[in-house]
XYZ file of C-alpha atoms in Angstrom:
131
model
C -7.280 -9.008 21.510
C -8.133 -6.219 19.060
C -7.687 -3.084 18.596
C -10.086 0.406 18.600
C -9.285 2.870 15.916
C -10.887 6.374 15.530
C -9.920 8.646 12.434
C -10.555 12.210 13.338
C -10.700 15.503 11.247
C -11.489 19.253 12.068
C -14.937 18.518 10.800
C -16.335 15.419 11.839
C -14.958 11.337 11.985
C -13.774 9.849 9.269
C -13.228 6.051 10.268
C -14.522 3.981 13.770
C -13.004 0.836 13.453
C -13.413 -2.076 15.672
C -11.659 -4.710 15.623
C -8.110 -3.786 14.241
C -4.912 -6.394 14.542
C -2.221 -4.078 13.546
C -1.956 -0.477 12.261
C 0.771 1.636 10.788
C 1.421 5.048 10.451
C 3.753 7.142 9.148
C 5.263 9.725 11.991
C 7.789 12.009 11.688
C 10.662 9.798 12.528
C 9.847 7.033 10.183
C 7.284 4.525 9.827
C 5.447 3.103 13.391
C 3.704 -0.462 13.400
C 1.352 -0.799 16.570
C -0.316 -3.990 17.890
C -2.849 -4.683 20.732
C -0.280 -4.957 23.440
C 1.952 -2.192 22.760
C 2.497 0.287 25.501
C 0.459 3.330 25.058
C 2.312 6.036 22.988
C 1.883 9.411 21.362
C 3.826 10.346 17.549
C 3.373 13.374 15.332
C 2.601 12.062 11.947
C 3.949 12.862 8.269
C 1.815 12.632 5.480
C 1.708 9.121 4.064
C -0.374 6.188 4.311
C -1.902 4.596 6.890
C -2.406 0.668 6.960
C -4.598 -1.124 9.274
C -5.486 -4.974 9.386
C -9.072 -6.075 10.990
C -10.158 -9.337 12.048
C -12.466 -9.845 9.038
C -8.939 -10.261 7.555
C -8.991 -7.248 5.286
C -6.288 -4.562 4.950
C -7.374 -1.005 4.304
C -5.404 1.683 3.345
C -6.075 5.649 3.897
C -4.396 8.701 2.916
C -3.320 11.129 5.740
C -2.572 14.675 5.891
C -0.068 15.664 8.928
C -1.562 15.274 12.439
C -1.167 13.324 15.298
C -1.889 9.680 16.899
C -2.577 8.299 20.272
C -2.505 5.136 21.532
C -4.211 4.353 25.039
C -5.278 0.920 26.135
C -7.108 -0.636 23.326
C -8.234 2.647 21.897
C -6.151 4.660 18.856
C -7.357 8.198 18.267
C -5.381 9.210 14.791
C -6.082 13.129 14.710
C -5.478 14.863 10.881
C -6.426 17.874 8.727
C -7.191 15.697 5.874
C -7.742 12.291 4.572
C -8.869 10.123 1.796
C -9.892 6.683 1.803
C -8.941 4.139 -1.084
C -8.455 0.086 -1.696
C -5.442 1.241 -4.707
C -1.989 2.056 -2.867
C -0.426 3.480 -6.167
C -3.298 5.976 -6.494
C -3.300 6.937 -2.423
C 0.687 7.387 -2.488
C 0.330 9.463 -5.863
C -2.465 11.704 -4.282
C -0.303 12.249 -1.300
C 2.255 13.234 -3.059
C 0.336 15.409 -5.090
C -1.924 16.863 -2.754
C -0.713 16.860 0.927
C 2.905 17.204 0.435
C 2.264 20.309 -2.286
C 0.576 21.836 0.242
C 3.221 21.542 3.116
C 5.710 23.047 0.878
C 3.334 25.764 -0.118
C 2.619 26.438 3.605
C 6.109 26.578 4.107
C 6.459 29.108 1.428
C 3.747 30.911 2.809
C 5.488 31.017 6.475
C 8.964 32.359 4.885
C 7.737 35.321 3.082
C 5.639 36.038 6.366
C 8.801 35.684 8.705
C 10.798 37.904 6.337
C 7.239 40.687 6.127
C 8.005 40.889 9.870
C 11.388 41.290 9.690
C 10.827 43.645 7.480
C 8.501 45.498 9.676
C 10.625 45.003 12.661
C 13.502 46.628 11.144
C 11.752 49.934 10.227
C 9.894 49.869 13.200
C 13.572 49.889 14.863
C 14.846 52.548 12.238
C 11.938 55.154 13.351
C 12.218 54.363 17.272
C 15.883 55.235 16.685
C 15.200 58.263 14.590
């Protein structure tokens, strides 16, 4: 028994695999190892690396931005912004690093100093209603 796994971004597919033994993702709570016969299951994923096994006995690695993965039946549906393929762990956890995770924090920044413009706006819009 094998597994179906389906790599999607915004613009297109980036992986159909048939075939898959194991795969393992990185969610949000820590990492998540799924085989053929595990229950079906939904986890929000962090960016990290994903591992996957096929029966042609190789093990390929991808880097993943933030997203999402399904598992139903024999069919896995991993759902990101992002990703980038590569047979060299060191250089796929390096670009994660680099890339994904500099942009989460960025976005983060990005999301205070909009919270705090509204605040901002909210309070003067308060000041004038009261005036």
């Amino acid at each position: 028994m094998s597994m179906h796994l389906k790599i999607l971004l915004p613009f297109g597919l980036f992986a159909d695999v048939e075939a898959v033994l194991r795969i393992v993702v990185m969610t949000t709570d820590g990492s998540l190892g799924l085989l053929p016969r595990r229950l079906d299951c939904a986890a929000a994923l962090a960016p990290g690396i994903v591992e996957y096994q096929t029966e042609a006995g190789g093990v390929v690695y991808a880097a993943l931005d933030e997203g999402v993965m399904i598992k139903t039946g024999s069919d896995v549906f991993i759902s990101v912004r992002r990703a980038i393929a590569g047979a060299d762990l060191d250089h796929l956890h390096a670009l994660v690093a680099r890339e994904f995770l500099a942009q989460s924090s960025e976005q983060q920044s990005a999301r205070d100093a909009l919270a705090k413009l509204e605040s901002g706006f909210l309070s003067r819009f308060s000041e004038l209603h009261h005036e």
